[in-house]
Amino acid sequence: MTNVDTSTSMESPLHHRVAHTNAANAGVVMKEDKFRGQLNLRGNPQDAAFTSAVEKVLGVALPMAPSSSVRNGDTVVYWLCPNEWLLIVASGTQGQVEADLRSAMDGQHIAVTDISSGQTLVNLSGTGVAELMQKSTVYDCHDSNFPVGKVVQTTFAKTGTTMCKLEDGSYDLVIRRSFSDYFFLWLQDASDEYGLSVS
Amino acid sequence: MSGFRHGAGRLGDAQLNFTFDGKPMLARAGDTVASALLANGVEVVGRSFKYHRPRGVTSSGPEEAGALVTIGAGGKADPNARATMEPVTQGLEVFSQNCFPSPKFDLMSVNGLAGAILPGSLFSAGFYYKTFMWPAALWYKFYEPSIRAAAGMGVPPKVADPDIYDRIQMFCDVAVVGGGSAGLSAALSASQSGLRVVIFDEHNDLGGQLLNEANSDQNADLEQWRKDTIAALEAADNVTVLARAVCWGRFDGNMLAAHQSVDGKVRQNYIKVQAKKIIIAAGAIERPLVFGNNDKPNVMLASAARRMLNHYGTATGKMLAVFTNNDSAYQTAFDYSDAGIKVSAVVDSRQYPSEALVDGCMSRGITLHTQAVVTEAKGWQAVRSIEIADLAANGQSVSNRRRVACDVLAHSGGWTPQVQMAAHGGKPPIYDKTIAAFVVGDQAPDTYSVGAAEGENGLLAGVAQALEAAKAACAELGGTAGAVTAPPQDRDGATNIVPLWSVPAKGKQLVDIQHDVTAADVVQSHSEGFVSVEHLKRYTTLGMANDQGRTSNVNALAIMAECRGVSIAEAGTTRFRAPIAPVSMGGFAGREIGKHFKPVRRTPMQEWHEKAGAVFVQAGMYMRPQYYPQAGETIDDAYERETEHVRKKVGICDVTSLGKIEIVGPDAAEFLDRVYINMFSTLKVGKARYGVMLREDGIVYDDGTTSRFAEDRFFMTTTTAKAGPVMAYLERCLEIDWPELKVRVSSVSERWGAMAVAGPDARATLTAAFPSVDFSNEAFPFMGVVHAEHNGAKLVILRISFSGEMAYEVYATSEHATDIWQTVVDAGQAYDIVPYGLETLGALRIEKGHVTGAELDGRVTLGDVHMDGMASKKKWFVGKNLKQREGMVHPDRPQLVGLKSVDPRTPISTGSILVTEANATAGADKQGWVSSMTYSPELGSFIALGFLRGGKDRIGERIYAAYPVKGKNVEVEVVSNHFVDPTNDRVKG
């Protein structure tokens, strides 16, 4: 579901990088999942009123285990710290989700902050991705240490990222808007020997 | 010409062409530069470091001290490469080093002569310390250039390296250092547990000493075992085999560092491996014997001569002699003889070699000299004969000197276990008399040293140790190491060494061949009082060359121990430090060069600025527009125009880089009251207020504007520089200091694109841009806050001013920010709107007397910047207690003042010192400094902000802004820091 009106002149953080010439048989494929709604949620995980209200709105329970995530269609929830979560929702729905969360938790001490415009979601896949990650992050991305669904906040080259491994072995990375151009330039160089394709 | 191709070894069939000093040469796939040069009959490869003595190939591995060459040309040139470690590739260009005009005829070799005539002066031990002491001025003019020209090896390229280097982070359960029989066995066994295994070997071909074995029918099963084991490792998903990867250091947390050479788009990888267990199977390296002219080309280690023949199909000479003090070198003589190459002598310093060895010589017709030594290698450039002699029983003298013909001399002084990686773990190695070498002794945590690296030279015995280590390592990690087929043959590891540390002989006896350190230098070091092995190392530079003492260390320690009359164990060994092998700087830099050295952060409007021709300036990680020059304008023209335009009409400036934080919760107002000096609980919804934060010590920390969006919801802005630190500080306050406060903070810095719209026509411009918003003074007064939407964008508009003019800050959701910026610019056309950059931003705020990071530099108090009145007396806040300390309120503290050039067109330099004398010298009374300066179009004068002792009471005084380094001395008038509109009427207009 997408409510984005593409007739306006909205610009995703990587909009200016579409000119990249895709390599044939690219070993690394980057896809910017543009304009996904992103909300920062803070609340008390011990408070059943809070957790049940969130579950009612999102349709999934908040992940409580450190570095875990849950997924329900277009809705993804990343655990960030014991009282903080990142909600990634369908493009354009963030305003509604924010309003629903507020009304469901009216009177509670929580914070819901729309940060959609400030960061972008990028997916990296392909045969060269495992090696690319060895070059780009100091985190051990091997399945034994970084299984599907695990969320870590670490560095990617010289920028920060919140990343999660998906069922298909690809990586979702949340990149801050102002660093996204740098991220792309790094990606272009670091994936040169595998070939980079942008879709 | 002595070396030649002989047999196939283990090389491939493909022929390769390469050049040596421009001369075409042939090689085969698998050759190293060293084996190929020998096969082409090259004997002299280069000249030595100090004495410019001719040097050739001395080894077949990382310990190479003679054949140092430059690989490649231009930016790709790699100086001081070890010819034994560099594979030949098609078209490779190889160059000799340190010789002019050629390695065979070198003019500098007179140094060798001078060293002989004047022992102890020119280029002998300690010459740096005592030869060129005085006068100091001559160092730069004469000594240093002369020494640099005379000494040193390769020349670094002067052009940029075009190659790519990568830094790679790896993780594993078991790391195996060394791919010989022990390492291969340990890795394969460990891999069968399912744990992650990484194995390094610095050679192209794995197998270690197995590669010294003849590739014959008799050894076919052993060779098959090697190949099968490697194949099994390469096939395993959980094993990473890193060939040509030198593991050069072991660091805390079981981190191993390695450089790996690769062929492809990337030239080298710098690999960091985080291992849970480390098995060190780094093997042992043969040491040379110390005798006269033992550095002459074609004197090489016995194991190297053997590997050249058996692995590289290269006979190192037509007539071989062997000199040894142990059993292992005999096999070299036997292999050469069996290959049909004449062996003229085996010279053994021991009295009674074993019967088997004696029989081996007899059956092959090899003359064996026992209780004998080689006193000197002879030949003009390369070995053409040797002088041998009988050694007295006490080892102190020789007799019966005689000549033996040969064109290559293979020697062995025993084997040195490669203990460096183990020693980096912190435990000093211990001396083992049986093998006359240092071994690991106590193992560092999580470390297992096995095989020859631990002094066990036997093939099966070493493998057995390795398998034990794999089993123990896996078990500790909860795994089960697998059973591995043992090698089908054994090799006895006992060397039966009788140490022979030096030979009573003529000629230079090199201990450290690469650094030209002789046995005499070690003795001299001792006689001059440098008796500790650490002093010996520094005094002579022994072991500091790229082989890092692999061949020289033990011999030198032994000679020093003899001089001191102590045991080798007592003399001890120098501390092992990383890197143990030469590593390229490129690997450390990786890809973090050029545009990747420091990320450039971009605001949403970056492209707009680029298209508008902005000149950018670094502001933190952002590149912000500095000014937007029009045709023919200088920077001064541009910012003066922009500044004047904002004062008279309207301008727009990108202020996205400000930090933005949402502060939410029932206690949010209370929280702000605590972190800001002024009151925020009284702030009405829909209004903004300027706020200042102090550090706990009372020094000003940061400032910004905070707006109240709702009773429990605030929007804070911070300076660009403090965006991250303030966010972290607020989090800390809530997590640690005041967990009872019900407040949540979230950074929204990146959510909003921000622009300042300033000038008398700002209201009209914004009214035209956003017709749905009422910008009238009544509806939207100074310090008002309005929320709006425009073309899908969410907007927050604050009526605040940093310029002193009527001004607004417009915050737009980032994906719409460029659209909103363009909307404002389009609407502003009717009022001649101009974009303005950081220069103008600075000029405007200096005219108005506002402070920024240049003033709030972590040293100033509220009083210093005349903000003490802002501090609330009704509440406590961070920094309140300590800001009252005596030194913080002292009347002599430098206080913020305005400064105006007495001659309006004379600029005042930022960083100038404020003094009262016209031509101040070093001893002058320094009363303050200049923090910011600009030209003020409004005042028609250069103006500045600065801090002046007791400045508040000195308005009207004339003083000087001195900048002695630039010879500047500007007369200035002390004025109020509010140069423009001190009554603040314009912002409210």
PDB file of C-alpha atoms in Angstrom, chain B residues 22-190:
ATOM      1  CA  GLY B  22      65.111  -3.851 -18.508  1.00  0.00           C
ATOM      2  CA  LYS B  23      66.685  -7.128 -19.644  1.00  0.00           C
ATOM      3  CA  PRO B  24      64.157  -9.718 -20.863  1.00  0.00           C
ATOM      4  CA  MET B  25      63.956 -12.881 -18.780  1.00  0.00           C
ATOM      5  CA  LEU B  26      61.925 -16.083 -18.913  1.00  0.00           C
ATOM      6  CA  ALA B  27      60.008 -17.678 -16.104  1.00  0.00           C
ATOM      7  CA  ARG B  28      57.435 -20.357 -15.555  1.00  0.00           C
ATOM      8  CA  ALA B  29      54.083 -20.091 -13.856  1.00  0.00           C
ATOM      9  CA  GLY B  30      54.673 -20.522 -10.126  1.00  0.00           C
ATOM     10  CA  ASP B  31      58.150 -19.019 -10.150  1.00  0.00           C
ATOM     11  CA  THR B  32      59.068 -16.357  -7.650  1.00  0.00           C
ATOM     12  CA  VAL B  33      61.243 -13.522  -8.835  1.00  0.00           C
ATOM     13  CA  ALA B  34      64.098 -15.133  -6.902  1.00  0.00           C
ATOM     14  CA  SER B  35      63.766 -18.568  -8.485  1.00  0.00           C
ATOM     15  CA  ALA B  36      63.344 -17.046 -11.922  1.00  0.00           C
ATOM     16  CA  LEU B  37      66.388 -14.785 -11.548  1.00  0.00           C
ATOM     17  CA  LEU B  38      68.488 -17.771 -10.446  1.00  0.00           C
ATOM     18  CA  ALA B  39      67.150 -19.835 -13.344  1.00  0.00           C
ATOM     19  CA  ASN B  40      68.197 -17.034 -15.679  1.00  0.00           C
ATOM     20  CA  GLY B  41      71.721 -17.184 -14.268  1.00  0.00           C
ATOM     21  CA  VAL B  42      71.488 -13.892 -12.364  1.00  0.00           C
ATOM     22  CA  GLU B  43      73.799 -13.940  -9.365  1.00  0.00           C
ATOM     23  CA  VAL B  44      74.106 -10.317  -8.268  1.00  0.00           C
ATOM     24  CA  VAL B  45      70.617  -8.970  -7.630  1.00  0.00           C
ATOM     25  CA  GLY B  46      71.473  -5.767  -5.782  1.00  0.00           C
ATOM     26  CA  ARG B  47      73.833  -4.037  -3.418  1.00  0.00           C
ATOM     27  CA  SER B  48      73.838  -3.995   0.331  1.00  0.00           C
ATOM     28  CA  PHE B  49      72.533  -1.270   2.615  1.00  0.00           C
ATOM     29  CA  LYS B  50      75.728   0.346   3.897  1.00  0.00           C
ATOM     30  CA  TYR B  51      78.750  -1.218   2.221  1.00  0.00           C
ATOM     31  CA  HIS B  52      77.225  -1.660  -1.217  1.00  0.00           C
ATOM     32  CA  ARG B  53      78.470  -5.224  -1.302  1.00  0.00           C
ATOM     33  CA  PRO B  54      77.042  -7.366  -4.085  1.00  0.00           C
ATOM     34  CA  ARG B  55      74.103  -9.428  -2.935  1.00  0.00           C
ATOM     35  CA  GLY B  56      72.143 -12.307  -4.363  1.00  0.00           C
ATOM     36  CA  VAL B  57      69.370 -14.643  -3.340  1.00  0.00           C
ATOM     37  CA  THR B  58      70.011 -15.980   0.165  1.00  0.00           C
ATOM     38  CA  SER B  59      66.799 -17.832   0.942  1.00  0.00           C
ATOM     39  CA  SER B  60      63.498 -18.975  -0.469  1.00  0.00           C
ATOM     40  CA  GLY B  61      61.178 -17.282   1.961  1.00  0.00           C
ATOM     41  CA  PRO B  62      60.231 -14.294   4.102  1.00  0.00           C
ATOM     42  CA  GLU B  63      63.678 -14.178   5.702  1.00  0.00           C
ATOM     43  CA  GLU B  64      65.252 -12.960   2.456  1.00  0.00           C
ATOM     44  CA  ALA B  65      67.925 -10.428   3.264  1.00  0.00           C
ATOM     45  CA  GLY B  66      69.858 -10.204   0.015  1.00  0.00           C
ATOM     46  CA  ALA B  67      67.552 -10.178  -2.985  1.00  0.00           C
ATOM     47  CA  LEU B  68      65.559  -7.024  -2.318  1.00  0.00           C
ATOM     48  CA  VAL B  69      64.164  -5.533  -5.473  1.00  0.00           C
ATOM     49  CA  THR B  70      61.702  -2.967  -6.686  1.00  0.00           C
ATOM     50  CA  ILE B  71      58.650  -4.527  -8.275  1.00  0.00           C
ATOM     51  CA  GLY B  72      56.791  -2.533 -10.900  1.00  0.00           C
ATOM     52  CA  ALA B  73      57.367   0.969 -12.188  1.00  0.00           C
ATOM     53  CA  GLY B  74      55.861   4.420 -11.774  1.00  0.00           C
ATOM     54  CA  GLY B  75      53.140   4.738  -9.155  1.00  0.00           C
ATOM     55  CA  LYS B  76      52.923   0.970  -8.893  1.00  0.00           C
ATOM     56  CA  ALA B  77      56.577   0.646  -7.875  1.00  0.00           C
ATOM     57  CA  ASP B  78      56.964  -1.380  -4.697  1.00  0.00           C
ATOM     58  CA  PRO B  79      60.462  -0.918  -3.287  1.00  0.00           C
ATOM     59  CA  ASN B  80      62.312  -3.374  -1.013  1.00  0.00           C
ATOM     60  CA  ALA B  81      60.193  -6.312  -2.130  1.00  0.00           C
ATOM     61  CA  ARG B  82      61.656  -9.685  -1.237  1.00  0.00           C
ATOM     62  CA  ALA B  83      62.320 -11.480  -4.521  1.00  0.00           C
ATOM     63  CA  THR B  84      61.603 -14.785  -2.786  1.00  0.00           C
ATOM     64  CA  MET B  85      58.033 -13.736  -1.944  1.00  0.00           C
ATOM     65  CA  GLU B  86      57.006 -12.111  -5.221  1.00  0.00           C
ATOM     66  CA  PRO B  87      55.430 -14.342  -7.846  1.00  0.00           C
ATOM     67  CA  VAL B  88      56.412 -13.602 -11.420  1.00  0.00           C
ATOM     68  CA  THR B  89      53.516 -12.394 -13.525  1.00  0.00           C
ATOM     69  CA  GLN B  90      53.498 -11.854 -17.259  1.00  0.00           C
ATOM     70  CA  GLY B  91      55.264  -8.619 -18.147  1.00  0.00           C
ATOM     71  CA  LEU B  92      56.462  -7.914 -14.594  1.00  0.00           C
ATOM     72  CA  GLU B  93      59.176  -5.278 -14.355  1.00  0.00           C
ATOM     73  CA  VAL B  94      61.809  -5.929 -11.696  1.00  0.00           C
ATOM     74  CA  PHE B  95      64.570  -3.513 -10.779  1.00  0.00           C
ATOM     75  CA  SER B  96      67.720  -3.866  -8.721  1.00  0.00           C
ATOM     76  CA  GLN B  97      68.254  -1.443  -5.851  1.00  0.00           C
ATOM     77  CA  ASN B  98      70.955   0.599  -4.236  1.00  0.00           C
ATOM     78  CA  CYS B  99      73.409   0.353  -7.085  1.00  0.00           C
ATOM     79  CA  PHE B 100      74.777   2.782  -9.605  1.00  0.00           C
ATOM     80  CA  PRO B 101      75.255   2.311 -12.446  1.00  0.00           C
ATOM     81  CA  SER B 102      74.434  -1.410 -12.155  1.00  0.00           C
ATOM     82  CA  PRO B 103      74.495  -4.164  -9.542  1.00  0.00           C
ATOM     83  CA  LYS B 104      77.726  -5.563 -10.954  1.00  0.00           C
ATOM     84  CA  PHE B 105      79.611  -2.275 -11.075  1.00  0.00           C
ATOM     85  CA  ASP B 106      78.698  -0.096  -8.175  1.00  0.00           C
ATOM     86  CA  LEU B 107      80.569   3.104  -7.395  1.00  0.00           C
ATOM     87  CA  MET B 108      79.487   3.209  -3.774  1.00  0.00           C
ATOM     88  CA  SER B 109      81.130  -0.046  -2.840  1.00  0.00           C
ATOM     89  CA  VAL B 110      84.112   2.062  -1.764  1.00  0.00           C
ATOM     90  CA  ASN B 111      82.200   2.264   1.526  1.00  0.00           C
ATOM     91  CA  GLY B 112      83.120  -1.345   2.083  1.00  0.00           C
ATOM     92  CA  LEU B 113      86.775  -0.494   1.607  1.00  0.00           C
ATOM     93  CA  ALA B 114      86.579   2.489   3.926  1.00  0.00           C
ATOM     94  CA  GLY B 115      84.937   0.323   6.557  1.00  0.00           C
ATOM     95  CA  ALA B 116      87.841  -2.072   6.329  1.00  0.00           C
ATOM     96  CA  ILE B 117      90.513   0.624   6.520  1.00  0.00           C
ATOM     97  CA  LEU B 118      88.900   2.614   9.280  1.00  0.00           C
ATOM     98  CA  PRO B 119      87.142   0.086  11.438  1.00  0.00           C
ATOM     99  CA  GLY B 120      84.836   1.675  13.941  1.00  0.00           C
ATOM    100  CA  SER B 121      84.264   4.874  12.052  1.00  0.00           C
ATOM    101  CA  LEU B 122      82.527   5.043   8.716  1.00  0.00           C
ATOM    102  CA  PHE B 123      79.324   3.000   8.712  1.00  0.00           C
ATOM    103  CA  SER B 124      80.376   0.616  11.435  1.00  0.00           C
ATOM    104  CA  ALA B 125      78.292   0.000  14.532  1.00  0.00           C
ATOM    105  CA  GLY B 126      77.104   3.125  16.274  1.00  0.00           C
ATOM    106  CA  PHE B 127      78.330   5.442  13.546  1.00  0.00           C
ATOM    107  CA  TYR B 128      75.138   7.470  13.748  1.00  0.00           C
ATOM    108  CA  TYR B 129      75.878   8.207  17.372  1.00  0.00           C
ATOM    109  CA  LYS B 130      79.481   9.169  17.301  1.00  0.00           C
ATOM    110  CA  THR B 131      80.741  10.047  13.869  1.00  0.00           C
ATOM    111  CA  PHE B 132      78.833  13.128  12.834  1.00  0.00           C
ATOM    112  CA  MET B 133      78.267  14.830  16.150  1.00  0.00           C
ATOM    113  CA  TRP B 134      79.433  18.359  15.447  1.00  0.00           C
ATOM    114  CA  PRO B 135      78.712  20.927  14.169  1.00  0.00           C
ATOM    115  CA  ALA B 136      74.973  20.353  14.213  1.00  0.00           C
ATOM    116  CA  ALA B 137      74.343  22.610  11.232  1.00  0.00           C
ATOM    117  CA  LEU B 138      76.235  20.210   9.008  1.00  0.00           C
ATOM    118  CA  TRP B 139      73.664  17.505   9.645  1.00  0.00           C
ATOM    119  CA  TYR B 140      71.134  19.049   7.334  1.00  0.00           C
ATOM    120  CA  LYS B 141      73.606  20.431   4.827  1.00  0.00           C
ATOM    121  CA  PHE B 142      76.001  17.574   4.487  1.00  0.00           C
ATOM    122  CA  TYR B 143      75.794  14.492   6.670  1.00  0.00           C
ATOM    123  CA  GLU B 144      72.178  13.623   6.200  1.00  0.00           C
ATOM    124  CA  PRO B 145      72.061  14.082   2.416  1.00  0.00           C
ATOM    125  CA  SER B 146      75.336  12.171   2.037  1.00  0.00           C
ATOM    126  CA  ILE B 147      74.216   9.310   4.229  1.00  0.00           C
ATOM    127  CA  ARG B 148      70.847   9.176   2.570  1.00  0.00           C
ATOM    128  CA  ALA B 149      72.484   8.977  -0.836  1.00  0.00           C
ATOM    129  CA  ALA B 150      74.965   6.349   0.304  1.00  0.00           C
ATOM    130  CA  ALA B 151      72.789   4.166   2.462  1.00  0.00           C
ATOM    131  CA  GLY B 152      69.193   3.051   2.191  1.00  0.00           C
ATOM    132  CA  MET B 153      67.581   0.682  -0.189  1.00  0.00           C
ATOM    133  CA  GLY B 154      64.714   1.188  -2.617  1.00  0.00           C
ATOM    134  CA  VAL B 155      63.278   4.535  -3.551  1.00  0.00           C
ATOM    135  CA  PRO B 156      59.610   5.192  -2.843  1.00  0.00           C
ATOM    136  CA  PRO B 157      57.677   6.320  -5.907  1.00  0.00           C
ATOM    137  CA  LYS B 158      56.976  10.032  -6.160  1.00  0.00           C
ATOM    138  CA  VAL B 159      53.606   9.612  -7.840  1.00  0.00           C
ATOM    139  CA  ALA B 160      50.352   8.425  -6.320  1.00  0.00           C
ATOM    140  CA  ASP B 161      49.809   4.695  -6.034  1.00  0.00           C
ATOM    141  CA  PRO B 162      47.025   3.857  -8.504  1.00  0.00           C
ATOM    142  CA  ASP B 163      46.273   0.526  -6.859  1.00  0.00           C
ATOM    143  CA  ILE B 164      43.338  -0.257  -4.616  1.00  0.00           C
ATOM    144  CA  TYR B 165      43.813  -1.625  -1.120  1.00  0.00           C
ATOM    145  CA  ASP B 166      41.099  -3.074   1.049  1.00  0.00           C
ATOM    146  CA  ARG B 167      40.633  -3.489   4.762  1.00  0.00           C
ATOM    147  CA  ILE B 168      38.753  -6.618   5.662  1.00  0.00           C
ATOM    148  CA  GLN B 169      37.339  -7.663   8.992  1.00  0.00           C
ATOM    149  CA  MET B 170      37.082 -11.401   9.548  1.00  0.00           C
ATOM    150  CA  PHE B 171      35.943 -13.502  12.456  1.00  0.00           C
ATOM    151  CA  CYS B 172      36.631 -17.139  13.185  1.00  0.00           C
ATOM    152  CA  ASP B 173      36.662 -19.746  15.906  1.00  0.00           C
ATOM    153  CA  VAL B 174      40.083 -21.166  15.142  1.00  0.00           C
ATOM    154  CA  ALA B 175      42.814 -19.285  13.328  1.00  0.00           C
ATOM    155  CA  VAL B 176      45.787 -21.281  12.082  1.00  0.00           C
ATOM    156  CA  VAL B 177      48.944 -19.334  11.358  1.00  0.00           C
ATOM    157  CA  GLY B 178      51.055 -21.273   8.858  1.00  0.00           C
ATOM    158  CA  GLY B 179      50.112 -23.729   6.138  1.00  0.00           C
ATOM    159  CA  GLY B 180      52.812 -26.375   6.507  1.00  0.00           C
ATOM    160  CA  SER B 181      52.083 -29.996   7.386  1.00  0.00           C
ATOM    161  CA  ALA B 182      51.155 -29.071  10.969  1.00  0.00           C
ATOM    162  CA  GLY B 183      49.009 -26.083  10.069  1.00  0.00           C
ATOM    163  CA  LEU B 184      47.181 -27.923   7.294  1.00  0.00           C
ATOM    164  CA  SER B 185      46.444 -30.845   9.608  1.00  0.00           C
ATOM    165  CA  ALA B 186      45.248 -28.616  12.436  1.00  0.00           C
ATOM    166  CA  ALA B 187      43.000 -26.604  10.139  1.00  0.00           C
ATOM    167  CA  LEU B 188      41.430 -29.644   8.506  1.00  0.00           C
ATOM    168  CA  SER B 189      40.851 -31.365  11.806  1.00  0.00           C
ATOM    169  CA  ALA B 190      39.343 -28.232  13.362  1.00  0.00           C
TER     170      ALA B 190
END
